[in-house]
Amino acid sequence: MKKRIFFIVNNLSGGGAERVISIISNYLIKQDYQVTILMLRSDKCVYALDPSIKLIKRENVKDNDALNQIKFIRNWYKKEPDAVFVSFLRKQNLYSLMASIGLNVKFMFSERANPDVKFEPLNKDYIELSLLKKFSVLSSCKKIVFQTQGAANCYPVKSQKKSEIIPNPLNEISLPVYKGERKKTICAVGRLTGQKNYRLLIDAFAQFSKPHPDYKLEIYGDGGLRKTMENYIDKLGLTDKIELCGFCKDVHQRIADAGMYVMSSDFEGLSNAMLEAMALGLPVISTDHPPGGARAYIKSYENGILTPVGDVDAMAKAMCYMAENPQKAKEMGLKASSVRQELSMDSICKKWKKVFDEIAEVKE
């Protein structure tokens, strides 16, 4: 009899967690698993899934219907007591944990966001995260998958004993590692949101640009702060040196021969864009943001450079180092490209399957 696994998610309309679910699902189908995806908010799916993967949409969806979501999940726990259930997003992780109370269910969840972020007390996100951490010690939760050890350390000690560290698999990158002469461009990739702290990047570039006036900064991505960023760039008189390139499907081709990749985020779960830049062989500079995703893969001045969060001077200094030491920058980029093998889809999917197999074989 095939092992059965149920993924619990809002929908598959896009996003890092949803992408990982699609990759793992397609892998498990080939490994003698029966895969079902429970979709709590809609049946939208933008990923190519094996036709044998079942998609089940919750009916009569309404806004703010947490109780109905919990009931829906609990009913599936009762229908499939021998199956493995795994939830991926924080709100749904909490609902799935609450639904498991009093049941012997093979349930696990994955923390994809940053559990170290500081919220104001009584903030909705603060309450959800606090409740999730408390509920995570329940015996009904068999495993918790984190992307970094730093994220796991934010949870209670009892929960950490259930933890597994599994980073995201890299997107398949068809381009070879670039080894030629690099252009005098600095690139960044990510949504134009406050979390990314692009003002830090722009301010650091403004400093860097004085001794290196022949460099340009290219920022790929869209978001609500675009107009604010355009105004700030104009205020600094850098419109001829900084380009907001928008979302580009061929971003890898565009940045492969850039002089360096820079990430200025205040916090990140684990940045796929940063890892993909490393896989391309780009010299990478990143803030050492919580909960430690960049630190897990970058050893400063060996395969990239880490700078303190919010430190404009340190980031500008790191940019200058990369520009003024091209041979060292090239060596760092080549060392960074080893993540291609470490984070290949096959390698990461095997780690997930190992966890699922362990839970599936637990005798209640």
Short mmCIF file of C-alpha atoms in Angstrom, two decimals:
data_model
loop_
_atom_site.label_atom_id
_atom_site.label_comp_id
_atom_site.label_asym_id
_atom_site.label_seq_id
_atom_site.Cartn_x
_atom_site.Cartn_y
_atom_site.Cartn_z
CA MET A 1 0.00 0.00 0.00
CA LYS A 2 1.30 3.43 -0.95
CA LYS A 3 2.21 5.90 1.76
CA ARG A 4 -0.14 8.88 1.77
CA ILE A 5 0.80 12.51 2.36
CA PHE A 6 -1.41 15.58 2.57
CA PHE A 7 -0.01 19.10 2.16
CA ILE A 8 -2.03 21.91 3.77
CA VAL A 9 -1.79 25.33 2.11
CA ASN A 10 -3.99 28.28 1.09
CA ASN A 11 -3.49 27.75 -2.65
CA LEU A 12 -0.69 27.32 -5.19
CA SER A 13 -0.89 30.76 -6.80
CA GLY A 14 2.80 31.55 -6.25
CA GLY A 15 5.32 32.08 -3.46
CA GLY A 16 8.37 30.33 -2.02
CA ALA A 17 6.54 27.84 0.19
CA GLU A 18 4.09 26.95 -2.57
CA ARG A 19 6.93 26.38 -5.02
CA VAL A 20 8.61 23.99 -2.58
CA ILE A 21 5.34 22.06 -2.12
CA SER A 22 5.03 21.64 -5.90
CA ILE A 23 8.63 20.38 -6.20
CA ILE A 24 8.33 17.91 -3.31
CA SER A 25 4.93 16.67 -4.52
CA ASN A 26 6.24 15.88 -7.99
CA TYR A 27 9.23 14.09 -6.45
CA LEU A 28 7.15 12.00 -4.02
CA ILE A 29 4.80 10.76 -6.74
CA LYS A 30 7.81 9.04 -8.31
CA GLN A 31 8.78 7.57 -4.92
CA ASP A 32 5.63 5.48 -4.38
CA TYR A 33 3.73 8.14 -2.41
CA GLN A 34 0.12 9.14 -2.92
CA VAL A 35 0.00 12.95 -2.75
CA THR A 36 -2.98 15.18 -1.94
CA ILE A 37 -2.91 18.96 -1.52
CA LEU A 38 -5.62 20.49 0.68
CA MET A 39 -6.24 24.06 -0.52
CA LEU A 40 -7.88 26.21 2.13
CA ARG A 41 -8.59 29.44 0.26
CA SER A 42 -8.81 28.69 -3.49
CA ASP A 43 -7.94 26.06 -6.10
CA LYS A 44 -5.62 28.34 -8.08
CA CYS A 45 -2.41 26.58 -9.13
CA VAL A 46 0.36 28.10 -11.28
CA TYR A 47 2.75 25.13 -11.03
CA ALA A 48 3.09 22.12 -13.32
CA LEU A 49 1.99 19.17 -11.18
CA ASP A 50 1.94 15.47 -11.97
CA PRO A 51 -1.68 14.64 -12.99
CA SER A 52 -1.91 11.97 -10.29
CA ILE A 53 -1.55 14.60 -7.53
CA LYS A 54 -4.98 15.31 -6.05
CA LEU A 55 -6.02 18.93 -5.41
CA ILE A 56 -8.90 19.34 -2.95
CA LYS A 57 -10.44 22.78 -2.46
CA ARG A 58 -12.35 23.71 0.69
CA GLU A 59 -15.90 24.70 -0.21
CA ASN A 60 -17.86 27.77 0.96
CA VAL A 61 -14.72 29.84 1.57
CA LYS A 62 -15.29 33.07 3.48
CA ASP A 63 -13.01 35.79 4.81
CA ASN A 64 -11.81 35.41 8.40
CA ASP A 65 -13.25 31.90 8.78
CA ALA A 66 -10.50 30.41 10.93
CA LEU A 67 -12.88 28.06 12.74
CA ASN A 68 -14.12 26.57 9.46
CA GLN A 69 -10.55 26.02 8.30
CA ILE A 70 -9.74 24.21 11.55
CA LYS A 71 -12.86 22.03 11.19
CA PHE A 72 -11.98 21.22 7.57
CA ILE A 73 -8.44 20.14 8.51
CA ARG A 74 -9.65 18.14 11.53
CA ASN A 75 -12.16 16.24 9.40
CA TRP A 76 -9.34 15.16 7.07
CA TYR A 77 -7.24 14.06 10.05
CA LYS A 78 -10.12 11.79 11.08
CA LYS A 79 -10.68 10.47 7.52
CA GLU A 80 -6.99 9.63 7.01
CA PRO A 81 -5.55 8.58 10.41
CA ASP A 82 -2.58 6.77 8.83
CA ALA A 83 -1.56 9.54 6.43
CA VAL A 84 1.16 12.15 6.99
CA PHE A 85 -0.05 15.76 7.07
CA VAL A 86 2.29 18.72 6.60
CA SER A 87 1.44 22.42 6.73
CA PHE A 88 3.66 25.18 5.32
CA LEU A 89 2.43 28.69 6.18
CA ARG A 90 2.30 30.24 9.65
CA LYS A 91 -1.43 30.89 9.94
CA GLN A 92 -2.24 27.47 8.50
CA ASN A 93 0.42 25.89 10.72
CA LEU A 94 -1.42 27.26 13.75
CA TYR A 95 -4.82 26.10 12.46
CA SER A 96 -3.43 22.65 11.66
CA LEU A 97 -1.93 22.32 15.13
CA MET A 98 -5.18 23.37 16.78
CA ALA A 99 -7.08 20.87 14.61
CA SER A 100 -4.83 18.07 15.86
CA ILE A 101 -5.64 18.52 19.57
CA GLY A 102 -6.84 15.24 21.05
CA LEU A 103 -6.10 13.21 17.91
CA ASN A 104 -3.33 10.74 17.15
CA VAL A 105 -2.38 12.30 13.85
CA LYS A 106 0.93 12.12 11.98
CA PHE A 107 1.29 15.85 11.64
CA MET A 108 4.28 18.15 11.06
CA PHE A 109 4.73 21.72 9.91
CA SER A 110 7.37 23.89 8.32
CA GLU A 111 8.28 27.38 9.57
CA ARG A 112 9.02 29.40 6.44
CA ALA A 113 8.99 32.95 7.82
CA ASN A 114 11.34 34.63 10.29
CA PRO A 115 10.33 33.61 13.85
CA ASP A 116 12.85 36.10 15.28
CA VAL A 117 11.06 39.19 13.95
CA LYS A 118 9.99 41.60 16.71
CA PHE A 119 6.28 42.48 16.64
CA GLU A 120 4.44 44.88 18.89
CA PRO A 121 2.55 43.04 21.69
CA LEU A 122 -1.09 42.36 20.77
CA ASN A 123 -0.21 42.72 17.09
CA LYS A 124 -2.06 40.01 15.11
CA ASP A 125 1.18 38.49 13.80
CA TYR A 126 2.69 38.55 17.30
CA ILE A 127 -0.30 36.66 18.71
CA GLU A 128 -0.23 34.06 15.91
CA LEU A 129 3.51 33.46 16.29
CA SER A 130 3.26 33.24 20.10
CA LEU A 131 0.41 30.73 19.89
CA LEU A 132 2.24 28.68 17.25
CA LYS A 133 5.35 28.43 19.43
CA LYS A 134 3.25 27.32 22.42
CA PHE A 135 1.19 24.78 20.43
CA SER A 136 4.33 23.42 18.73
CA VAL A 137 5.21 21.45 21.90
CA LEU A 138 2.09 19.30 21.47
CA SER A 139 2.84 15.59 21.12
CA SER A 140 0.61 15.51 18.02
CA CYS A 141 3.27 17.54 16.21
CA LYS A 142 5.89 14.98 15.15
CA LYS A 143 8.41 17.21 13.36
CA ILE A 144 9.08 20.89 12.62
CA VAL A 145 11.13 21.74 9.55
CA PHE A 146 13.12 24.99 9.61
CA GLN A 147 15.24 26.51 6.88
CA THR A 148 18.03 27.52 9.28
CA GLN A 149 19.27 26.59 12.75
CA GLY A 150 18.78 30.22 13.77
CA ALA A 151 15.06 29.92 13.07
CA ALA A 152 14.84 26.68 15.08
CA ASN A 153 16.54 28.37 18.03
CA CYS A 154 13.63 30.83 18.25
CA TYR A 155 11.24 28.05 19.28
CA PRO A 156 10.83 26.41 22.72
CA VAL A 157 13.46 23.82 23.68
CA LYS A 158 10.91 20.98 23.53
CA SER A 159 10.02 22.01 19.99
CA GLN A 160 13.67 22.23 18.96
CA LYS A 161 14.03 18.53 19.80
CA LYS A 162 11.58 17.83 16.97
CA SER A 163 13.37 20.09 14.51
CA GLU A 164 14.89 19.27 11.12
CA ILE A 165 16.89 21.82 9.10
CA ILE A 166 16.06 21.65 5.39
CA PRO A 167 16.77 24.67 3.17
CA ASN A 168 14.88 25.45 -0.02
CA PRO A 169 15.93 23.65 -3.18
CA LEU A 170 17.43 25.90 -5.81
CA ASN A 171 15.55 26.59 -9.00
CA GLU A 172 17.07 24.69 -11.88
CA ILE A 173 19.65 27.06 -13.36
CA SER A 174 20.45 26.30 -16.99
CA LEU A 175 23.26 28.85 -17.18
CA PRO A 176 26.82 27.72 -16.43
CA VAL A 177 28.83 29.53 -13.76
CA TYR A 178 30.03 32.76 -15.38
CA LYS A 179 33.84 33.01 -15.43
CA GLY A 180 34.44 35.92 -17.79
CA GLU A 181 35.09 39.60 -17.17
CA ARG A 182 32.32 41.15 -15.13
CA LYS A 183 30.40 44.30 -15.97
CA LYS A 184 30.54 47.32 -13.71
CA THR A 185 27.06 46.76 -12.36
CA ILE A 186 25.68 45.96 -8.92
CA CYS A 187 22.44 44.00 -8.91
CA ALA A 188 19.73 43.16 -6.39
CA VAL A 189 16.63 40.98 -6.78
CA GLY A 190 13.50 41.06 -4.61
CA ARG A 191 10.13 42.69 -4.05
CA LEU A 192 10.15 46.42 -3.36
CA THR A 193 9.05 46.17 0.28
CA GLY A 194 10.23 47.57 3.60
CA GLN A 195 11.73 44.23 4.67
CA LYS A 196 14.31 44.46 1.86
CA ASN A 197 15.55 47.87 3.12
CA TYR A 198 16.48 49.13 -0.34
CA ARG A 199 17.13 52.57 1.14
CA LEU A 200 20.19 51.05 2.83
CA LEU A 201 21.36 49.68 -0.53
CA ILE A 202 20.77 53.02 -2.28
CA ASP A 203 22.60 54.97 0.44
CA ALA A 204 25.52 52.51 0.36
CA PHE A 205 25.68 52.77 -3.42
CA ALA A 206 25.69 56.57 -3.18
CA GLN A 207 28.81 56.34 -0.99
CA PHE A 208 30.39 53.68 -3.21
CA SER A 209 29.67 55.67 -6.36
CA LYS A 210 31.94 58.54 -5.36
CA PRO A 211 35.21 56.58 -5.76
CA HIS A 212 33.61 54.31 -8.40
CA PRO A 213 31.54 56.58 -10.66
CA ASP A 214 31.53 54.11 -13.57
CA TYR A 215 29.30 51.56 -11.74
CA LYS A 216 25.52 51.31 -12.01
CA LEU A 217 22.95 49.71 -9.68
CA GLU A 218 20.15 47.55 -11.09
CA ILE A 219 17.25 46.48 -8.83
CA TYR A 220 14.93 43.74 -10.16
CA GLY A 221 11.46 43.35 -8.68
CA ASP A 222 8.15 45.13 -8.21
CA GLY A 223 6.23 46.22 -5.16
CA GLY A 224 4.44 48.96 -3.28
CA LEU A 225 7.54 51.05 -2.59
CA ARG A 226 8.47 51.65 -6.21
CA LYS A 227 7.31 55.29 -6.31
CA THR A 228 8.93 56.04 -2.94
CA MET A 229 12.21 54.58 -4.20
CA GLU A 230 12.01 56.52 -7.46
CA ASN A 231 11.54 59.76 -5.53
CA TYR A 232 14.46 58.98 -3.21
CA ILE A 233 16.77 58.10 -6.11
CA ASP A 234 15.80 61.37 -7.80
CA LYS A 235 16.42 63.30 -4.57
CA LEU A 236 19.96 61.90 -4.40
CA GLY A 237 20.58 62.79 -8.04
CA LEU A 238 21.24 59.17 -9.01
CA THR A 239 18.59 58.59 -11.68
CA ASP A 240 21.29 58.05 -14.31
CA LYS A 241 23.05 55.42 -12.15
CA ILE A 242 20.23 53.45 -10.50
CA GLU A 243 17.62 51.56 -12.53
CA LEU A 244 14.48 49.92 -11.14
CA CYS A 245 14.16 47.13 -13.68
CA GLY A 246 10.86 45.64 -12.50
CA PHE A 247 10.05 41.93 -12.57
CA CYS A 248 11.98 40.00 -15.24
CA LYS A 249 11.46 36.34 -16.11
CA ASP A 250 15.00 36.15 -17.52
CA VAL A 251 16.63 37.69 -14.45
CA HIS A 252 19.37 35.03 -14.31
CA GLN A 253 20.52 35.89 -17.82
CA ARG A 254 20.47 39.58 -16.97
CA ILE A 255 22.56 39.37 -13.80
CA ALA A 256 24.93 36.48 -14.62
CA ASP A 257 27.84 38.76 -15.62
CA ALA A 258 27.19 41.56 -13.09
CA GLY A 259 30.04 42.83 -10.95
CA MET A 260 28.36 41.80 -7.70
CA TYR A 261 25.03 40.93 -6.08
CA VAL A 262 23.95 42.83 -2.95
CA MET A 263 21.12 42.04 -0.50
CA SER A 264 20.21 44.68 2.09
CA SER A 265 17.32 42.93 3.92
CA ASP A 266 16.53 43.56 7.59
CA PHE A 267 15.33 39.94 7.89
CA GLU A 268 14.70 36.94 5.63
CA GLY A 269 13.59 33.33 6.03
CA LEU A 270 16.16 32.08 3.52
CA SER A 271 16.54 34.09 0.33
CA ASN A 272 16.22 32.04 -2.85
CA ALA A 273 17.41 35.05 -4.88
CA MET A 274 20.63 35.23 -2.83
CA LEU A 275 21.28 31.49 -3.21
CA GLU A 276 20.62 31.65 -6.95
CA ALA A 277 23.11 34.54 -7.27
CA MET A 278 25.68 32.41 -5.44
CA ALA A 279 24.92 29.47 -7.75
CA LEU A 280 25.61 31.69 -10.75
CA GLY A 281 29.07 32.44 -9.34
CA LEU A 282 28.32 36.08 -8.50
CA PRO A 283 30.35 37.79 -5.78
CA VAL A 284 27.66 38.28 -3.10
CA ILE A 285 27.32 40.84 -0.30
CA SER A 286 24.49 40.39 2.21
CA THR A 287 23.38 41.78 5.52
CA ASP A 288 23.80 39.27 8.34
CA HIS A 289 20.05 39.33 8.91
CA PRO A 290 18.03 37.20 11.33
CA PRO A 291 17.38 34.35 11.65
CA GLY A 292 20.70 33.56 10.00
CA GLY A 293 19.95 32.40 6.45
CA ALA A 294 22.82 34.33 4.84
CA ARG A 295 25.21 33.36 7.65
CA ALA A 296 24.42 29.69 7.07
CA TYR A 297 25.84 29.86 3.54
CA ILE A 298 28.22 32.84 3.43
CA LYS A 299 31.59 32.79 5.19
CA SER A 300 32.73 36.38 5.08
CA TYR A 301 35.62 37.08 2.70
CA GLU A 302 35.70 33.39 1.68
CA ASN A 303 32.64 32.98 -0.54
CA GLY A 304 30.97 36.36 -0.04
CA ILE A 305 30.80 39.21 2.45
CA LEU A 306 28.40 39.70 5.38
CA THR A 307 27.67 43.18 6.76
CA PRO A 308 25.68 44.23 9.86
CA VAL A 309 21.97 44.92 9.36
CA GLY A 310 21.34 48.60 8.71
CA ASP A 311 25.03 49.57 8.45
CA VAL A 312 25.43 51.80 5.38
CA ASP A 313 29.16 52.36 5.84
CA ALA A 314 29.92 48.63 6.15
CA MET A 315 27.93 47.83 3.00
CA ALA A 316 29.63 50.60 1.01
CA LYS A 317 33.03 49.35 2.24
CA ALA A 318 32.17 45.80 1.13
CA MET A 319 31.17 47.06 -2.32
CA CYS A 320 34.48 48.92 -2.60
CA TYR A 321 36.36 45.76 -1.63
CA MET A 322 34.66 43.74 -4.36
CA ALA A 323 35.29 46.43 -6.99
CA GLU A 324 38.91 47.00 -5.99
CA ASN A 325 39.85 43.32 -5.64
CA PRO A 326 38.42 41.67 -8.78
CA GLN A 327 40.51 38.49 -8.48
CA LYS A 328 39.45 37.92 -4.87
CA ALA A 329 35.84 38.71 -5.82
CA LYS A 330 36.05 36.12 -8.63
CA GLU A 331 37.41 33.50 -6.21
CA MET A 332 34.60 34.18 -3.74
CA GLY A 333 32.01 33.82 -6.50
CA LEU A 334 33.44 30.50 -7.70
CA LYS A 335 33.45 29.12 -4.14
CA ALA A 336 29.86 30.30 -3.67
CA SER A 337 28.73 28.40 -6.77
CA SER A 338 29.13 25.09 -4.90
CA VAL A 339 25.59 25.61 -3.54
CA ARG A 340 24.41 24.23 -6.88
CA GLN A 341 25.22 20.70 -5.72
CA GLU A 342 24.41 21.21 -2.03
CA LEU A 343 20.93 22.62 -2.71
CA SER A 344 19.96 20.70 -5.84
CA MET A 345 16.30 19.68 -6.06
CA ASP A 346 17.19 15.99 -5.80
CA SER A 347 19.34 16.52 -2.70
CA ILE A 348 16.71 18.59 -0.85
CA CYS A 349 13.77 16.36 -1.84
CA LYS A 350 15.61 13.32 -0.45
CA LYS A 351 15.87 15.10 2.91
CA TRP A 352 12.13 15.81 2.94
CA LYS A 353 11.31 12.21 1.98
CA LYS A 354 13.48 10.91 4.83
CA VAL A 355 11.45 12.96 7.33
CA PHE A 356 8.13 11.85 5.80
CA ASP A 357 9.21 8.21 5.84
CA GLU A 358 10.13 8.42 9.53
CA ILE A 359 6.71 9.87 10.44
CA ALA A 360 4.80 7.47 8.17
CA GLU A 361 6.38 4.50 9.95
CA VAL A 362 5.51 5.72 13.47
CA LYS A 363 3.10 3.34 15.17
CA GLU A 364 0.46 5.20 17.15
#
